[in-house]
mmCIF file of C-alpha atoms in Angstrom:
data_model
loop_
_atom_site.group_PDB
_atom_site.id
_atom_site.type_symbol
_atom_site.label_atom_id
_atom_site.label_comp_id
_atom_site.label_asym_id
_atom_site.label_seq_id
_atom_site.Cartn_x
_atom_site.Cartn_y
_atom_site.Cartn_z
ATOM 1 C CA ASN A 1 0.000 0.000 0.000
ATOM 2 C CA THR A 2 2.834 2.376 0.780
ATOM 3 C CA ALA A 3 4.455 1.559 -2.547
ATOM 4 C CA VAL A 4 1.186 2.263 -4.390
ATOM 5 C CA LEU A 5 0.820 5.598 -2.574
ATOM 6 C CA LEU A 6 4.383 6.650 -3.397
ATOM 7 C CA LEU A 7 3.982 5.566 -7.009
ATOM 8 C CA ASP A 8 0.797 7.615 -7.399
ATOM 9 C CA LEU A 9 2.411 10.676 -5.816
ATOM 10 C CA VAL A 10 5.525 10.463 -7.989
ATOM 11 C CA SER A 11 3.372 9.891 -11.079
ATOM 12 C CA ALA A 12 1.321 13.009 -10.307
ATOM 13 C CA TYR A 13 4.491 15.090 -10.005
ATOM 14 C CA LEU A 14 5.861 13.740 -13.276
ATOM 15 C CA GLU A 15 2.479 14.359 -14.917
ATOM 16 C CA GLY A 16 2.715 18.030 -13.997
ATOM 17 C CA PHE A 17 6.336 18.244 -15.114
ATOM 18 C CA SER A 18 5.680 16.620 -18.486
ATOM 19 C CA LYS A 19 2.555 18.687 -19.115
ATOM 20 C CA SER A 20 4.482 21.940 -18.605
ATOM 21 C CA ALA A 21 7.185 20.722 -20.978
ATOM 22 C CA ARG A 22 4.563 19.785 -23.560
ATOM 23 C CA LEU A 23 2.652 23.057 -23.365
ATOM 24 C CA LEU A 24 5.788 25.205 -23.518
ATOM 25 C CA THR A 25 7.081 23.462 -26.657
ATOM 26 C CA GLN A 26 3.897 22.935 -28.659
ATOM 27 C CA ASN A 27 3.877 26.343 -30.378
ATOM 28 C CA LEU A 28 7.374 25.983 -31.870
ATOM 29 C CA ARG A 29 7.370 22.237 -32.460
ATOM 30 C CA LYS A 30 6.643 22.583 -36.184
ATOM 31 C CA SER A 31 9.578 24.912 -36.805
ATOM 32 C CA ARG A 32 12.216 23.592 -34.378
ATOM 33 C CA SER A 33 13.205 19.951 -34.193
ATOM 34 C CA SER A 34 14.321 20.197 -30.555
ATOM 35 C CA HIS A 35 10.906 21.461 -29.487
ATOM 36 C CA GLN A 36 9.248 18.715 -31.522
ATOM 37 C CA MET A 37 11.362 16.083 -29.746
ATOM 38 C CA VAL A 38 10.513 17.379 -26.266
ATOM 39 C CA PHE A 39 6.839 17.749 -27.166
ATOM 40 C CA VAL A 40 6.526 14.192 -28.504
ATOM 41 C CA LEU A 41 8.461 12.626 -25.632
ATOM 42 C CA SER A 42 6.609 14.494 -22.884
ATOM 43 C CA TYR A 43 3.250 13.728 -24.489
ATOM 44 C CA GLY A 44 4.101 10.062 -24.993
ATOM 45 C CA PHE A 45 5.552 9.800 -21.489
ATOM 46 C CA SER A 46 2.294 11.086 -20.035
ATOM 47 C CA LEU A 47 -0.038 8.992 -22.191
ATOM 48 C CA GLY A 48 2.042 5.822 -22.052
ATOM 49 C CA PHE A 49 4.257 5.479 -19.014
ATOM 50 C CA LEU A 50 2.261 7.496 -16.451
ATOM 51 C CA ASN A 51 -1.056 5.955 -17.497
ATOM 52 C CA VAL A 52 0.393 2.579 -16.523
ATOM 53 C CA SER A 53 2.290 3.603 -13.395
ATOM 54 C CA SER A 54 -0.799 4.879 -11.547
ATOM 55 C CA SER A 55 -4.453 3.842 -11.521
ATOM 56 C CA PHE A 56 -7.664 4.474 -9.595
ATOM 57 C CA PRO A 57 -8.383 0.761 -8.963
ATOM 58 C CA ASP A 58 -5.042 0.564 -7.133
ATOM 59 C CA VAL A 59 -6.094 3.467 -4.909
ATOM 60 C CA GLY A 60 -9.297 1.644 -4.018
ATOM 61 C CA GLY A 61 -7.433 -1.602 -3.440
ATOM 62 C CA GLY A 62 -4.932 0.129 -1.179
ATOM 63 C CA ALA A 63 -7.718 1.756 0.816
ATOM 64 C CA SER A 64 -9.439 -1.614 1.232
ATOM 65 C CA ASP A 65 -6.214 -3.219 2.448
ATOM 66 C CA ALA A 66 -5.603 -0.361 4.875
ATOM 67 C CA SER A 67 -9.111 -0.695 6.308
ATOM 68 C CA LEU A 68 -8.749 -4.453 6.776
ATOM 69 C CA ALA A 69 -5.278 -4.151 8.291
ATOM 70 C CA MET A 70 -6.291 -1.467 10.809
ATOM 71 C CA GLY A 71 -9.791 -2.814 11.463
ATOM 72 C CA SER A 72 -11.557 0.434 10.595
ATOM 73 C CA SER A 73 -12.849 2.003 7.387
ATOM 74 C CA VAL A 74 -11.610 5.387 8.638
ATOM 75 C CA PHE A 75 -8.056 4.449 7.688
ATOM 76 C CA GLY A 76 -9.211 3.556 4.205
ATOM 77 C CA HIS A 77 -10.775 6.985 3.764
ATOM 78 C CA LEU A 78 -7.627 8.629 5.144
ATOM 79 C CA TYR A 79 -5.549 6.639 2.656
ATOM 80 C CA ILE A 80 -7.673 7.907 -0.241
ATOM 81 C CA LEU A 81 -7.554 11.472 1.101
ATOM 82 C CA ALA A 82 -3.759 11.368 1.427
ATOM 83 C CA ASN A 83 -3.478 9.978 -2.081
ATOM 84 C CA MET A 84 -5.743 12.568 -3.669
ATOM 85 C CA LEU A 85 -4.539 15.616 -1.743
ATOM 86 C CA GLY A 86 -0.886 14.658 -2.050
ATOM 87 C CA SER A 87 -1.252 14.027 -5.784
ATOM 88 C CA VAL A 88 -2.864 17.429 -6.331
ATOM 89 C CA LEU A 89 -0.106 19.234 -4.445
ATOM 90 C CA LEU A 90 2.660 17.322 -6.197
ATOM 91 C CA TYR A 91 1.043 17.856 -9.589
ATOM 92 C CA ARG A 92 1.138 21.594 -8.974
ATOM 93 C CA ALA A 93 4.768 21.358 -7.891
ATOM 94 C CA GLY A 94 5.545 19.369 -11.031
ATOM 95 C CA ARG A 95 3.921 21.993 -13.241
ATOM 96 C CA THR A 96 6.048 24.704 -11.624
ATOM 97 C CA ASP A 97 9.282 22.723 -11.788
ATOM 98 C CA GLY A 98 8.623 21.690 -15.385
ATOM 99 C CA TRP A 99 8.132 25.302 -16.417
ATOM 100 C CA ARG A 100 11.371 26.309 -14.704
ATOM 101 C CA ALA A 101 13.312 23.408 -16.232
ATOM 102 C CA VAL A 102 12.239 24.249 -19.792
ATOM 103 C CA GLN A 103 12.967 27.939 -19.276
ATOM 104 C CA ALA A 104 16.256 27.722 -17.351
ATOM 105 C CA ARG A 105 17.684 24.228 -18.051
ATOM 106 C CA TRP A 106 16.791 23.600 -21.657
ATOM 107 C CA ASP A 107 20.107 21.892 -22.458
ATOM 108 C CA PHE A 108 19.580 19.349 -19.675
ATOM 109 C CA VAL A 109 16.038 18.663 -20.913
ATOM 110 C CA LEU A 110 17.368 17.946 -24.414
ATOM 111 C CA VAL A 111 20.051 15.586 -23.084
ATOM 112 C CA PHE A 112 17.458 13.644 -21.088
ATOM 113 C CA CYS A 113 15.061 13.440 -24.029
ATOM 114 C CA ARG A 114 17.795 12.075 -26.299
ATOM 115 C CA ALA A 115 18.789 9.457 -23.707
ATOM 116 C CA TRP A 116 15.253 8.392 -22.788
ATOM 117 C CA PRO A 117 14.560 6.007 -25.754
ATOM 118 C CA THR A 118 17.783 4.100 -25.059
ATOM 119 C CA LEU A 119 16.930 3.881 -21.358
ATOM 120 C CA VAL A 120 13.490 2.470 -22.139
ATOM 121 C CA ARG A 121 14.895 -0.154 -24.505
ATOM 122 C CA LEU A 122 17.465 -1.277 -21.936
ATOM 123 C CA THR A 123 14.768 -1.457 -19.256
ATOM 124 C CA LEU A 124 12.570 -3.678 -21.439
ATOM 125 C CA VAL A 125 15.476 -6.008 -22.205
ATOM 126 C CA ALA A 126 16.372 -6.174 -18.504
ATOM 127 C CA ALA A 127 12.736 -6.921 -17.612
ATOM 128 C CA PHE A 128 12.536 -9.861 -20.000
ATOM 129 C CA ILE A 129 15.857 -11.213 -18.729
ATOM 130 C CA PHE A 130 14.687 -10.878 -15.123
ATOM 131 C CA VAL A 131 11.397 -12.699 -15.619
ATOM 132 C CA SER A 132 13.223 -15.408 -17.560
ATOM 133 C CA ILE A 133 15.669 -16.213 -14.758
ATOM 134 C CA GLY A 134 13.398 -15.184 -11.869
ATOM 135 C CA PRO A 135 11.470 -18.480 -11.609
ATOM 136 C CA TRP A 136 14.738 -20.379 -11.229
ATOM 137 C CA SER A 137 15.703 -18.383 -8.141
ATOM 138 C CA MET A 138 12.338 -17.339 -6.636
ATOM 139 C CA GLY A 139 9.946 -20.037 -7.812
ATOM 140 C CA HIS A 140 6.817 -19.347 -9.877
ATOM 141 C CA ASP A 141 5.045 -17.070 -7.407
ATOM 142 C CA VAL A 142 5.206 -14.027 -9.677
ATOM 143 C CA PRO A 143 2.151 -12.547 -11.434
ATOM 144 C CA LEU A 144 3.998 -12.218 -14.750
ATOM 145 C CA ASP A 145 4.587 -15.947 -15.043
ATOM 146 C CA LEU A 146 2.162 -17.497 -17.512
ATOM 147 C CA GLY A 147 3.287 -20.937 -16.354
ATOM 148 C CA ASP A 148 2.120 -20.467 -12.756
ATOM 149 C CA ASP A 149 -0.755 -22.841 -11.988
ATOM 150 C CA ASN A 150 -1.794 -20.704 -8.993
ATOM 151 C CA VAL A 151 -3.013 -17.942 -11.308
ATOM 152 C CA GLY A 152 -4.483 -20.177 -13.954
ATOM 153 C CA GLY A 153 -1.456 -20.043 -16.189
ATOM 154 C CA ILE A 154 -0.466 -22.625 -18.750
ATOM 155 C CA ASP A 155 2.960 -24.221 -18.840
ATOM 156 C CA ASN A 156 4.828 -25.578 -21.849
ATOM 157 C CA VAL A 157 3.421 -23.117 -24.381
ATOM 158 C CA ARG A 158 4.060 -24.413 -27.879
ATOM 159 C CA LEU A 159 3.735 -23.050 -31.398
ATOM 160 C CA THR A 160 3.423 -25.709 -34.111
ATOM 161 C CA TYR A 161 4.146 -25.102 -37.786
ATOM 162 C CA ASP A 162 4.258 -28.192 -40.023
ATOM 163 C CA GLU A 163 6.829 -30.472 -38.440
ATOM 164 C CA TYR A 164 8.403 -27.702 -36.352
ATOM 165 C CA VAL A 165 7.473 -27.150 -32.689
ATOM 166 C CA ILE A 166 8.622 -24.020 -30.847
ATOM 167 C CA HIS A 167 8.533 -24.114 -27.045
ATOM 168 C CA LEU A 168 7.957 -20.723 -25.392
ATOM 169 C CA PRO A 169 8.793 -20.015 -21.726
ATOM 170 C CA GLY A 170 5.808 -18.877 -19.687
ATOM 171 C CA ALA A 171 7.445 -15.955 -17.861
ATOM 172 C CA PRO A 172 8.525 -13.807 -20.851
ATOM 173 C CA LEU A 173 5.275 -14.636 -22.634
ATOM 174 C CA GLY A 174 3.292 -13.535 -19.581
ATOM 175 C CA LEU A 175 5.272 -10.292 -19.417
ATOM 176 C CA ALA A 176 4.632 -9.678 -23.111
ATOM 177 C CA PHE A 177 0.899 -10.251 -22.576
ATOM 178 C CA GLY A 178 0.895 -7.797 -19.661
ATOM 179 C CA ILE A 179 2.685 -5.179 -21.769
ATOM 180 C CA ALA A 180 0.169 -5.722 -24.573
ATOM 181 C CA MET A 181 -2.748 -5.258 -22.160
ATOM 182 C CA SER A 182 -1.191 -2.069 -20.763
ATOM 183 C CA THR A 183 -0.645 -0.751 -24.286
ATOM 184 C CA LEU A 184 -4.267 -1.420 -25.249
ATOM 185 C CA GLY A 185 -5.396 0.265 -22.028
ATOM 186 C CA CYS A 186 -3.367 3.374 -22.897
ATOM 187 C CA VAL A 187 -4.842 3.431 -26.395
ATOM 188 C CA ALA A 188 -8.363 3.130 -24.970
ATOM 189 C CA ALA A 189 -7.646 5.947 -22.486
ATOM 190 C CA VAL A 190 -6.430 8.209 -25.285
ATOM 191 C CA LEU A 191 -9.470 7.440 -27.411
ATOM 192 C CA CYS A 192 -11.740 8.163 -24.454
ATOM 193 C CA SER A 193 -10.146 11.369 -23.169
ATOM 194 C CA GLU A 194 -8.473 12.837 -26.276
ATOM 195 C CA VAL A 195 -10.678 11.744 -29.172
ATOM 196 C CA TRP A 196 -14.146 11.087 -27.750
ATOM 197 C CA GLU A 197 -14.621 14.350 -25.863
ATOM 198 C CA GLY A 198 -11.367 16.232 -26.491
ATOM 199 C CA GLU A 199 -10.644 19.384 -24.517
ATOM 200 C CA ARG A 200 -14.303 20.314 -24.152
ATOM 201 C CA ARG A 201 -15.411 17.579 -21.748
ATOM 202 C CA ARG A 202 -12.203 15.753 -20.909
ATOM 203 C CA CYS A 203 -12.927 15.607 -17.169
ATOM 204 C CA PHE A 204 -16.254 13.902 -17.854
ATOM 205 C CA ALA A 205 -14.520 11.390 -20.110
ATOM 206 C CA ARG A 206 -11.980 10.726 -17.351
ATOM 207 C CA LEU A 207 -14.816 10.147 -14.879
ATOM 208 C CA VAL A 208 -16.458 7.612 -17.185
ATOM 209 C CA ALA A 209 -13.143 5.805 -17.772
ATOM 210 C CA ASN A 210 -12.289 5.637 -14.072
ATOM 211 C CA LEU A 211 -15.750 4.489 -13.047
ATOM 212 C CA ALA A 212 -15.852 1.830 -15.756
ATOM 213 C CA SER A 213 -12.365 0.494 -14.997
ATOM 214 C CA THR A 214 -13.042 0.330 -11.248
ATOM 215 C CA LEU A 215 -16.338 -1.527 -11.746
ATOM 216 C CA VAL A 216 -14.697 -3.976 -14.140
ATOM 217 C CA VAL A 217 -11.868 -4.649 -11.684
ATOM 218 C CA LEU A 218 -14.371 -5.296 -8.878
ATOM 219 C CA ALA A 219 -16.367 -7.655 -11.101
ATOM 220 C CA LEU A 220 -13.238 -9.537 -12.177
ATOM 221 C CA GLN A 221 -12.072 -9.894 -8.575
ATOM 222 C CA HIS A 222 -15.439 -11.368 -7.629
ATOM 223 C CA ILE A 223 -15.216 -13.812 -10.534
ATOM 224 C CA GLN A 224 -11.664 -14.782 -9.623
ATOM 225 C CA TYR A 225 -12.475 -15.370 -5.951
ATOM 226 C CA ALA A 226 -15.531 -17.472 -6.810
ATOM 227 C CA SER A 227 -13.675 -19.561 -9.372
ATOM 228 C CA GLU A 228 -11.794 -22.710 -8.414
ATOM 229 C CA SER A 229 -9.253 -22.002 -11.159
ATOM 230 C CA PRO A 230 -8.281 -18.301 -11.379
ATOM 231 C CA SER A 231 -7.599 -16.986 -14.852
ATOM 232 C CA PHE A 232 -4.224 -15.458 -15.670
ATOM 233 C CA LEU A 233 -5.743 -13.616 -18.628
ATOM 234 C CA LEU A 234 -8.477 -12.029 -16.492
ATOM 235 C CA MET A 235 -5.936 -11.089 -13.837
ATOM 236 C CA LYS A 236 -3.739 -9.274 -16.352
ATOM 237 C CA PHE A 237 -6.755 -7.650 -18.007
ATOM 238 C CA GLY A 238 -7.851 -6.213 -14.665
ATOM 239 C CA SER A 239 -4.419 -5.105 -13.463
ATOM 240 C CA SER A 240 -2.845 -4.006 -16.760
ATOM 241 C CA PHE A 241 -5.645 -2.942 -19.111
ATOM 242 C CA CYS A 242 -8.005 -1.420 -16.527
ATOM 243 C CA GLY A 243 -5.113 0.150 -14.636
ATOM 244 C CA ALA A 244 -3.839 1.909 -17.752
ATOM 245 C CA PHE A 245 -7.365 2.843 -18.865
ATOM 246 C CA SER A 246 -8.121 4.637 -15.584
ATOM 247 C CA ALA A 247 -5.077 6.982 -15.909
ATOM 248 C CA PHE A 248 -4.915 8.295 -12.331
ATOM 249 C CA SER A 249 -2.208 10.925 -12.804
ATOM 250 C CA GLY A 250 -3.754 12.211 -16.029
ATOM 251 C CA THR A 251 -7.106 12.600 -14.303
ATOM 252 C CA ILE A 252 -5.550 14.537 -11.423
ATOM 253 C CA GLY A 253 -3.889 16.882 -13.904
ATOM 254 C CA ASP A 254 -6.956 17.474 -16.060
ATOM 255 C CA VAL A 255 -9.245 18.129 -13.100
ATOM 256 C CA TYR A 256 -6.724 20.482 -11.496
ATOM 257 C CA ASP A 257 -6.194 22.486 -14.681
ATOM 258 C CA ASP A 258 -9.925 22.634 -15.370
ATOM 259 C CA TYR A 259 -10.855 24.026 -11.957
ATOM 260 C CA PHE A 260 -7.749 25.913 -10.830
ATOM 261 C CA GLY A 261 -6.010 26.779 -14.090
ATOM 262 C CA ALA A 262 -2.335 26.429 -14.908
ATOM 263 C CA PRO A 263 0.003 27.330 -12.007
#
């Protein structure tokens, strides 16, 4: 729960930082390649990475765990309040710091933007290596492992073509499925908030997305608990797709800007 809270708070700060960088570079992005690079990266970072790193269903799950651990629903409400209030304050701080960074430390921003694609590629390679060797050292009790029977996974995944049979390890395949679900969730969030309603009613679109994703997660949890054989696919759909679709940090930013204006 503490990790979820910290992740949401950091995501809100980065949302504010990236939004300031995007807004300050959008006017000159068609005439200057450096502004175009910062605009695209900050926009993609917000829509892709931050949509996945924070989610409203996780806030609800953390509040539920806090209430059960402390034996009172008051602690659950305090957890939600700390998450929301802290995210709003850190989003504002991120907007301010992002504006200052673009204005005063433009060279550093360009260096980071040039290095970011390489960093992401290395992180993805490291993730696949980790989940490939992780089961050997920690067992199969990891949610990314498609071969874990405890989450309804399937072991010994095979692809057959004529007389050729390709055996695929469950852990990297499970990670790839989770990444695919997160990607689809980000695409759905963009279609909902950017295309469906656009700037005019973006907060309403965010509300619909968050409410729908939370209800789906609750329904999937009920199905999983009632089932004798939990489904790995449903688990990843709820955690990855619905988590990315809810877009916690993006919602905090849009609601703040709509009611309080840019800092």
